Amino acid sequence: MFFDLVKDLKNKTSQTVQHLAINCPYQNKASTLSDILLCYKGLNGKAIIFAQTKNDANQIILTDGMSEVEVLHGDIA
């Protein structure tokens, strides 16, 4: 099913951006994120991950396979 909420507005997402929604149990969130990044960005690609809270962002660093991750939020200069 496809929903177009912006209709004919000029400010649409680029056609080259692919949006994915993946449903997983909360306890598998970190390992699923790691697998998704490995699959879609490869070993040398780059990605931006948006988290809901500062704590969620900090937890991403602790996930196995996330050794080159940096966090940016309000508590970091």
PDB file of N, CA and C in Angstrom:
ATOM      1  N   MET A   1       0.841  -1.170   0.000  1.00  0.00           N
ATOM      2  CA  MET A   1       0.000   0.000   0.000  1.00  0.00           C
ATOM      3  C   MET A   1       0.887   1.235   0.000  1.00  0.00           C
ATOM      4  N   PHE A   2       0.511   2.257  -0.743  1.00  0.00           N
ATOM      5  CA  PHE A   2       1.307   3.471  -0.891  1.00  0.00           C
ATOM      6  C   PHE A   2       0.484   4.675  -0.449  1.00  0.00           C
ATOM      7  N   PHE A   3       1.046   5.532   0.393  1.00  0.00           N
ATOM      8  CA  PHE A   3       0.375   6.748   0.849  1.00  0.00           C
ATOM      9  C   PHE A   3       1.178   7.955   0.398  1.00  0.00           C
ATOM     10  N   ASP A   4       0.565   8.875  -0.307  1.00  0.00           N
ATOM     11  CA  ASP A   4       1.218  10.115  -0.738  1.00  0.00           C
ATOM     12  C   ASP A   4       0.570  11.266   0.022  1.00  0.00           C
ATOM     13  N   LEU A   5       1.187  11.702   1.118  1.00  0.00           N
ATOM     14  CA  LEU A   5       0.613  12.735   1.961  1.00  0.00           C
ATOM     15  C   LEU A   5       0.940  14.147   1.493  1.00  0.00           C
ATOM     16  N   VAL A   6       1.900  14.301   0.595  1.00  0.00           N
ATOM     17  CA  VAL A   6       2.278  15.639   0.140  1.00  0.00           C
ATOM     18  C   VAL A   6       1.726  15.960  -1.244  1.00  0.00           C
ATOM     19  N   LYS A   7       1.143  14.999  -1.888  1.00  0.00           N
ATOM     20  CA  LYS A   7       0.492  15.153  -3.191  1.00  0.00           C
ATOM     21  C   LYS A   7       1.349  15.948  -4.168  1.00  0.00           C
ATOM     22  N   ASP A   8       0.913  17.117  -4.573  1.00  0.00           N
ATOM     23  CA  ASP A   8       1.592  17.884  -5.621  1.00  0.00           C
ATOM     24  C   ASP A   8       2.569  18.933  -5.090  1.00  0.00           C
ATOM     25  N   LEU A   9       2.903  18.870  -3.816  1.00  0.00           N
ATOM     26  CA  LEU A   9       3.843  19.845  -3.259  1.00  0.00           C
ATOM     27  C   LEU A   9       5.226  19.661  -3.877  1.00  0.00           C
ATOM     28  N   LYS A  10       5.974  20.756  -3.959  1.00  0.00           N
ATOM     29  CA  LYS A  10       7.316  20.710  -4.548  1.00  0.00           C
ATOM     30  C   LYS A  10       8.335  20.075  -3.605  1.00  0.00           C
ATOM     31  N   ASN A  11       8.102  20.124  -2.280  1.00  0.00           N
ATOM     32  CA  ASN A  11       9.054  19.628  -1.285  1.00  0.00           C
ATOM     33  C   ASN A  11       8.860  18.146  -1.025  1.00  0.00           C
ATOM     34  N   LYS A  12       9.128  17.327  -1.992  1.00  0.00           N
ATOM     35  CA  LYS A  12       9.029  15.882  -1.828  1.00  0.00           C
ATOM     36  C   LYS A  12      10.428  15.291  -1.670  1.00  0.00           C
ATOM     37  N   THR A  13      10.482  14.099  -1.136  1.00  0.00           N
ATOM     38  CA  THR A  13      11.751  13.388  -1.027  1.00  0.00           C
ATOM     39  C   THR A  13      12.244  13.026  -2.420  1.00  0.00           C
ATOM     40  N   SER A  14      13.526  13.063  -2.596  1.00  0.00           N
ATOM     41  CA  SER A  14      14.124  12.697  -3.877  1.00  0.00           C
ATOM     42  C   SER A  14      13.684  11.309  -4.300  1.00  0.00           C
ATOM     43  N   GLN A  15      13.516  11.116  -5.583  1.00  0.00           N
ATOM     44  CA  GLN A  15      13.116   9.812  -6.112  1.00  0.00           C
ATOM     45  C   GLN A  15      14.222   8.771  -5.954  1.00  0.00           C
ATOM     46  N   THR A  16      15.453   9.213  -5.679  1.00  0.00           N
ATOM     47  CA  THR A  16      16.559   8.269  -5.513  1.00  0.00           C
ATOM     48  C   THR A  16      16.708   7.781  -4.076  1.00  0.00           C
ATOM     49  N   VAL A  17      15.909   8.313  -3.147  1.00  0.00           N
ATOM     50  CA  VAL A  17      15.956   7.901  -1.747  1.00  0.00           C
ATOM     51  C   VAL A  17      14.959   6.771  -1.545  1.00  0.00           C
ATOM     52  N   GLN A  18      15.444   5.690  -0.963  1.00  0.00           N
ATOM     53  CA  GLN A  18      14.576   4.548  -0.700  1.00  0.00           C
ATOM     54  C   GLN A  18      14.239   4.516   0.786  1.00  0.00           C
ATOM     55  N   HIS A  19      12.948   4.479   1.102  1.00  0.00           N
ATOM     56  CA  HIS A  19      12.496   4.426   2.490  1.00  0.00           C
ATOM     57  C   HIS A  19      12.065   2.998   2.797  1.00  0.00           C
ATOM     58  N   LEU A  20      12.537   2.482   3.914  1.00  0.00           N
ATOM     59  CA  LEU A  20      12.181   1.133   4.336  1.00  0.00           C
ATOM     60  C   LEU A  20      11.593   1.182   5.741  1.00  0.00           C
ATOM     61  N   ALA A  21      10.631   0.345   5.991  1.00  0.00           N
ATOM     62  CA  ALA A  21      10.091   0.179   7.342  1.00  0.00           C
ATOM     63  C   ALA A  21      10.234  -1.293   7.686  1.00  0.00           C
ATOM     64  N   ILE A  22      10.985  -1.569   8.741  1.00  0.00           N
ATOM     65  CA  ILE A  22      11.233  -2.950   9.140  1.00  0.00           C
ATOM     66  C   ILE A  22      10.743  -3.120  10.572  1.00  0.00           C
ATOM     67  N   ASN A  23       9.832  -4.025  10.753  1.00  0.00           N
ATOM     68  CA  ASN A  23       9.259  -4.275  12.068  1.00  0.00           C
ATOM     69  C   ASN A  23      10.045  -5.399  12.745  1.00  0.00           C
ATOM     70  N   CYS A  24      10.526  -5.138  13.958  1.00  0.00           N
ATOM     71  CA  CYS A  24      11.238  -6.184  14.700  1.00  0.00           C
ATOM     72  C   CYS A  24      10.954  -6.004  16.187  1.00  0.00           C
ATOM     73  N   PRO A  25      11.073  -7.068  16.966  1.00  0.00           N
ATOM     74  CA  PRO A  25      10.873  -6.954  18.412  1.00  0.00           C
ATOM     75  C   PRO A  25      11.910  -6.016  19.034  1.00  0.00           C
ATOM     76  N   TYR A  26      11.527  -5.327  20.101  1.00  0.00           N
ATOM     77  CA  TYR A  26      12.399  -4.348  20.744  1.00  0.00           C
ATOM     78  C   TYR A  26      13.749  -4.955  21.128  1.00  0.00           C
ATOM     79  N   GLN A  27      13.737  -6.173  21.658  1.00  0.00           N
ATOM     80  CA  GLN A  27      14.992  -6.786  22.113  1.00  0.00           C
ATOM     81  C   GLN A  27      15.935  -7.123  20.959  1.00  0.00           C
ATOM     82  N   ASN A  28      15.441  -7.154  19.733  1.00  0.00           N
ATOM     83  CA  ASN A  28      16.289  -7.444  18.567  1.00  0.00           C
ATOM     84  C   ASN A  28      16.669  -6.185  17.795  1.00  0.00           C
ATOM     85  N   LYS A  29      16.288  -5.036  18.309  1.00  0.00           N
ATOM     86  CA  LYS A  29      16.477  -3.770  17.598  1.00  0.00           C
ATOM     87  C   LYS A  29      17.941  -3.504  17.242  1.00  0.00           C
ATOM     88  N   ALA A  30      18.836  -3.658  18.181  1.00  0.00           N
ATOM     89  CA  ALA A  30      20.246  -3.333  17.950  1.00  0.00           C
ATOM     90  C   ALA A  30      20.880  -4.257  16.913  1.00  0.00           C
ATOM     91  N   SER A  31      20.656  -5.545  17.039  1.00  0.00           N
ATOM     92  CA  SER A  31      21.262  -6.473  16.073  1.00  0.00           C
ATOM     93  C   SER A  31      20.631  -6.324  14.698  1.00  0.00           C
ATOM     94  N   THR A  32      19.341  -6.017  14.652  1.00  0.00           N
ATOM     95  CA  THR A  32      18.676  -5.795  13.364  1.00  0.00           C
ATOM     96  C   THR A  32      19.249  -4.563  12.683  1.00  0.00           C
ATOM     97  N   LEU A  33      19.466  -3.490  13.436  1.00  0.00           N
ATOM     98  CA  LEU A  33      20.060  -2.277  12.883  1.00  0.00           C
ATOM     99  C   LEU A  33      21.443  -2.563  12.320  1.00  0.00           C
ATOM    100  N   SER A  34      22.246  -3.295  13.051  1.00  0.00           N
ATOM    101  CA  SER A  34      23.585  -3.651  12.587  1.00  0.00           C
ATOM    102  C   SER A  34      23.521  -4.442  11.281  1.00  0.00           C
ATOM    103  N   ASP A  35      22.614  -5.400  11.202  1.00  0.00           N
ATOM    104  CA  ASP A  35      22.454  -6.204   9.979  1.00  0.00           C
ATOM    105  C   ASP A  35      21.995  -5.355   8.800  1.00  0.00           C
ATOM    106  N   ILE A  36      21.071  -4.444   9.045  1.00  0.00           N
ATOM    107  CA  ILE A  36      20.561  -3.580   7.976  1.00  0.00           C
ATOM    108  C   ILE A  36      21.673  -2.701   7.425  1.00  0.00           C
ATOM    109  N   LEU A  37      22.460  -2.118   8.325  1.00  0.00           N
ATOM    110  CA  LEU A  37      23.554  -1.252   7.876  1.00  0.00           C
ATOM    111  C   LEU A  37      24.583  -2.026   7.078  1.00  0.00           C
ATOM    112  N   LEU A  38      24.929  -3.203   7.517  1.00  0.00           N
ATOM    113  CA  LEU A  38      25.891  -4.016   6.786  1.00  0.00           C
ATOM    114  C   LEU A  38      25.363  -4.365   5.398  1.00  0.00           C
ATOM    115  N   CYS A  39      24.087  -4.684   5.331  1.00  0.00           N
ATOM    116  CA  CYS A  39      23.467  -5.074   4.068  1.00  0.00           C
ATOM    117  C   CYS A  39      23.365  -3.896   3.097  1.00  0.00           C
ATOM    118  N   TYR A  40      22.916  -2.743   3.553  1.00  0.00           N
ATOM    119  CA  TYR A  40      22.618  -1.631   2.657  1.00  0.00           C
ATOM    120  C   TYR A  40      23.760  -0.646   2.451  1.00  0.00           C
ATOM    121  N   LYS A  41      24.620  -0.466   3.431  1.00  0.00           N
ATOM    122  CA  LYS A  41      25.719   0.481   3.242  1.00  0.00           C
ATOM    123  C   LYS A  41      27.036  -0.213   2.947  1.00  0.00           C
ATOM    124  N   GLY A  42      27.112  -1.514   3.187  1.00  0.00           N
ATOM    125  CA  GLY A  42      28.345  -2.234   2.938  1.00  0.00           C
ATOM    126  C   GLY A  42      29.383  -1.955   4.009  1.00  0.00           C
ATOM    127  N   LEU A  43      30.607  -2.336   3.741  1.00  0.00           N
ATOM    128  CA  LEU A  43      31.671  -2.159   4.728  1.00  0.00           C
ATOM    129  C   LEU A  43      32.259  -0.751   4.729  1.00  0.00           C
ATOM    130  N   ASN A  44      32.188  -0.037   3.604  1.00  0.00           N
ATOM    131  CA  ASN A  44      32.822   1.278   3.513  1.00  0.00           C
ATOM    132  C   ASN A  44      31.841   2.416   3.293  1.00  0.00           C
ATOM    133  N   GLY A  45      30.558   2.140   3.326  1.00  0.00           N
ATOM    134  CA  GLY A  45      29.554   3.172   3.104  1.00  0.00           C
ATOM    135  C   GLY A  45      29.322   4.017   4.343  1.00  0.00           C
ATOM    136  N   LYS A  46      28.447   4.998   4.201  1.00  0.00           N
ATOM    137  CA  LYS A  46      28.115   5.883   5.314  1.00  0.00           C
ATOM    138  C   LYS A  46      26.611   5.897   5.485  1.00  0.00           C
ATOM    139  N   ALA A  47      26.173   6.136   6.707  1.00  0.00           N
ATOM    140  CA  ALA A  47      24.741   6.189   7.003  1.00  0.00           C
ATOM    141  C   ALA A  47      24.508   7.155   8.145  1.00  0.00           C
ATOM    142  N   ILE A  48      23.302   7.694   8.196  1.00  0.00           N
ATOM    143  CA  ILE A  48      22.864   8.518   9.313  1.00  0.00           C
ATOM    144  C   ILE A  48      21.704   7.780   9.975  1.00  0.00           C
ATOM    145  N   ILE A  49      21.804   7.629  11.277  1.00  0.00           N
ATOM    146  CA  ILE A  49      20.752   6.952  12.035  1.00  0.00           C
ATOM    147  C   ILE A  49      20.122   7.983  12.964  1.00  0.00           C
ATOM    148  N   PHE A  50      18.819   8.113  12.904  1.00  0.00           N
ATOM    149  CA  PHE A  50      18.109   9.017  13.800  1.00  0.00           C
ATOM    150  C   PHE A  50      17.491   8.190  14.918  1.00  0.00           C
ATOM    151  N   ALA A  51      17.731   8.614  16.143  1.00  0.00           N
ATOM    152  CA  ALA A  51      17.187   7.907  17.307  1.00  0.00           C
ATOM    153  C   ALA A  51      16.180   8.809  18.011  1.00  0.00           C
ATOM    154  N   GLN A  52      15.275   8.190  18.742  1.00  0.00           N
ATOM    155  CA  GLN A  52      14.230   8.956  19.417  1.00  0.00           C
ATOM    156  C   GLN A  52      14.752   9.696  20.648  1.00  0.00           C
ATOM    157  N   THR A  53      15.704   9.095  21.359  1.00  0.00           N
ATOM    158  CA  THR A  53      16.226   9.726  22.573  1.00  0.00           C
ATOM    159  C   THR A  53      17.749   9.708  22.557  1.00  0.00           C
ATOM    160  N   LYS A  54      18.350  10.513  23.439  1.00  0.00           N
ATOM    161  CA  LYS A  54      19.804  10.515  23.588  1.00  0.00           C
ATOM    162  C   LYS A  54      20.285   9.148  24.056  1.00  0.00           C
ATOM    163  N   ASN A  55      19.553   8.535  24.965  1.00  0.00           N
ATOM    164  CA  ASN A  55      19.917   7.213  25.461  1.00  0.00           C
ATOM    165  C   ASN A  55      19.923   6.191  24.327  1.00  0.00           C
ATOM    166  N   ASP A  56      18.908   6.235  23.468  1.00  0.00           N
ATOM    167  CA  ASP A  56      18.874   5.320  22.322  1.00  0.00           C
ATOM    168  C   ASP A  56      20.095   5.524  21.437  1.00  0.00           C
ATOM    169  N   ALA A  57      20.456   6.784  21.210  1.00  0.00           N
ATOM    170  CA  ALA A  57      21.634   7.082  20.386  1.00  0.00           C
ATOM    171  C   ALA A  57      22.898   6.537  21.037  1.00  0.00           C
ATOM    172  N   ASN A  58      23.028   6.716  22.343  1.00  0.00           N
ATOM    173  CA  ASN A  58      24.206   6.216  23.051  1.00  0.00           C
ATOM    174  C   ASN A  58      24.266   4.689  23.038  1.00  0.00           C
ATOM    175  N   GLN A  59      23.132   4.026  23.086  1.00  0.00           N
ATOM    176  CA  GLN A  59      23.098   2.558  23.071  1.00  0.00           C
ATOM    177  C   GLN A  59      23.573   1.993  21.730  1.00  0.00           C
ATOM    178  N   ILE A  60      23.386   2.738  20.659  1.00  0.00           N
ATOM    179  CA  ILE A  60      23.816   2.268  19.338  1.00  0.00           C
ATOM    180  C   ILE A  60      25.321   2.033  19.314  1.00  0.00           C
ATOM    181  N   ILE A  61      26.068   2.892  19.996  1.00  0.00           N
ATOM    182  CA  ILE A  61      27.532   2.746  20.040  1.00  0.00           C
ATOM    183  C   ILE A  61      27.928   1.411  20.664  1.00  0.00           C
ATOM    184  N   LEU A  62      27.157   0.940  21.622  1.00  0.00           N
ATOM    185  CA  LEU A  62      27.489  -0.282  22.353  1.00  0.00           C
ATOM    186  C   LEU A  62      27.129  -1.561  21.593  1.00  0.00           C
ATOM    187  N   THR A  63      26.456  -1.432  20.473  1.00  0.00           N
ATOM    188  CA  THR A  63      26.016  -2.592  19.691  1.00  0.00           C
ATOM    189  C   THR A  63      27.195  -3.228  18.975  1.00  0.00           C
ATOM    190  N   ASP A  64      27.261  -4.554  18.986  1.00  0.00           N
ATOM    191  CA  ASP A  64      28.298  -5.257  18.238  1.00  0.00           C
ATOM    192  C   ASP A  64      28.212  -4.880  16.767  1.00  0.00           C
ATOM    193  N   GLY A  65      29.350  -4.660  16.144  1.00  0.00           N
ATOM    194  CA  GLY A  65      29.378  -4.303  14.738  1.00  0.00           C
ATOM    195  C   GLY A  65      29.257  -2.807  14.496  1.00  0.00           C
ATOM    196  N   MET A  66      29.193  -2.031  15.551  1.00  0.00           N
ATOM    197  CA  MET A  66      29.060  -0.577  15.418  1.00  0.00           C
ATOM    198  C   MET A  66      30.312   0.120  15.929  1.00  0.00           C
ATOM    199  N   SER A  67      31.475  -0.379  15.582  1.00  0.00           N
ATOM    200  CA  SER A  67      32.730   0.141  16.125  1.00  0.00           C
ATOM    201  C   SER A  67      33.089   1.522  15.594  1.00  0.00           C
ATOM    202  N   GLU A  68      32.611   1.897  14.420  1.00  0.00           N
ATOM    203  CA  GLU A  68      32.970   3.191  13.841  1.00  0.00           C
ATOM    204  C   GLU A  68      31.814   4.182  13.895  1.00  0.00           C
ATOM    205  N   VAL A  69      30.986   4.067  14.919  1.00  0.00           N
ATOM    206  CA  VAL A  69      29.820   4.928  15.066  1.00  0.00           C
ATOM    207  C   VAL A  69      30.149   6.109  15.967  1.00  0.00           C
ATOM    208  N   GLU A  70      29.656   7.283  15.601  1.00  0.00           N
ATOM    209  CA  GLU A  70      29.781   8.462  16.444  1.00  0.00           C
ATOM    210  C   GLU A  70      28.389   8.996  16.728  1.00  0.00           C
ATOM    211  N   VAL A  71      28.193   9.533  17.913  1.00  0.00           N
ATOM    212  CA  VAL A  71      26.898  10.062  18.319  1.00  0.00           C
ATOM    213  C   VAL A  71      26.979  11.579  18.360  1.00  0.00           C
ATOM    214  N   LEU A  72      25.929  12.231  17.916  1.00  0.00           N
ATOM    215  CA  LEU A  72      25.829  13.674  17.989  1.00  0.00           C
ATOM    216  C   LEU A  72      24.472  14.030  18.591  1.00  0.00           C
ATOM    217  N   HIS A  73      24.495  14.627  19.770  1.00  0.00           N
ATOM    218  CA  HIS A  73      23.274  15.121  20.400  1.00  0.00           C
ATOM    219  C   HIS A  73      23.621  16.290  21.312  1.00  0.00           C
ATOM    220  N   GLY A  74      22.656  16.818  21.997  1.00  0.00           N
ATOM    221  CA  GLY A  74      22.827  18.037  22.783  1.00  0.00           C
ATOM    222  C   GLY A  74      23.819  17.973  23.918  1.00  0.00           C
ATOM    223  N   ASP A  75      24.156  16.785  24.400  1.00  0.00           N
ATOM    224  CA  ASP A  75      25.093  16.683  25.516  1.00  0.00           C
ATOM    225  C   ASP A  75      26.553  16.566  25.087  1.00  0.00           C
ATOM    226  N   ILE A  76      26.805  16.647  23.801  1.00  0.00           N
ATOM    227  CA  ILE A  76      28.171  16.526  23.298  1.00  0.00           C
ATOM    228  C   ILE A  76      28.575  17.849  22.659  1.00  0.00           C
ATOM    229  N   ALA A  77      29.729  18.348  23.081  1.00  0.00           N
ATOM    230  CA  ALA A  77      30.198  19.647  22.549  1.00  0.00           C
ATOM    231  C   ALA A  77      30.537  19.554  21.075  1.00  0.00           C
TER     232      ALA A  77
END
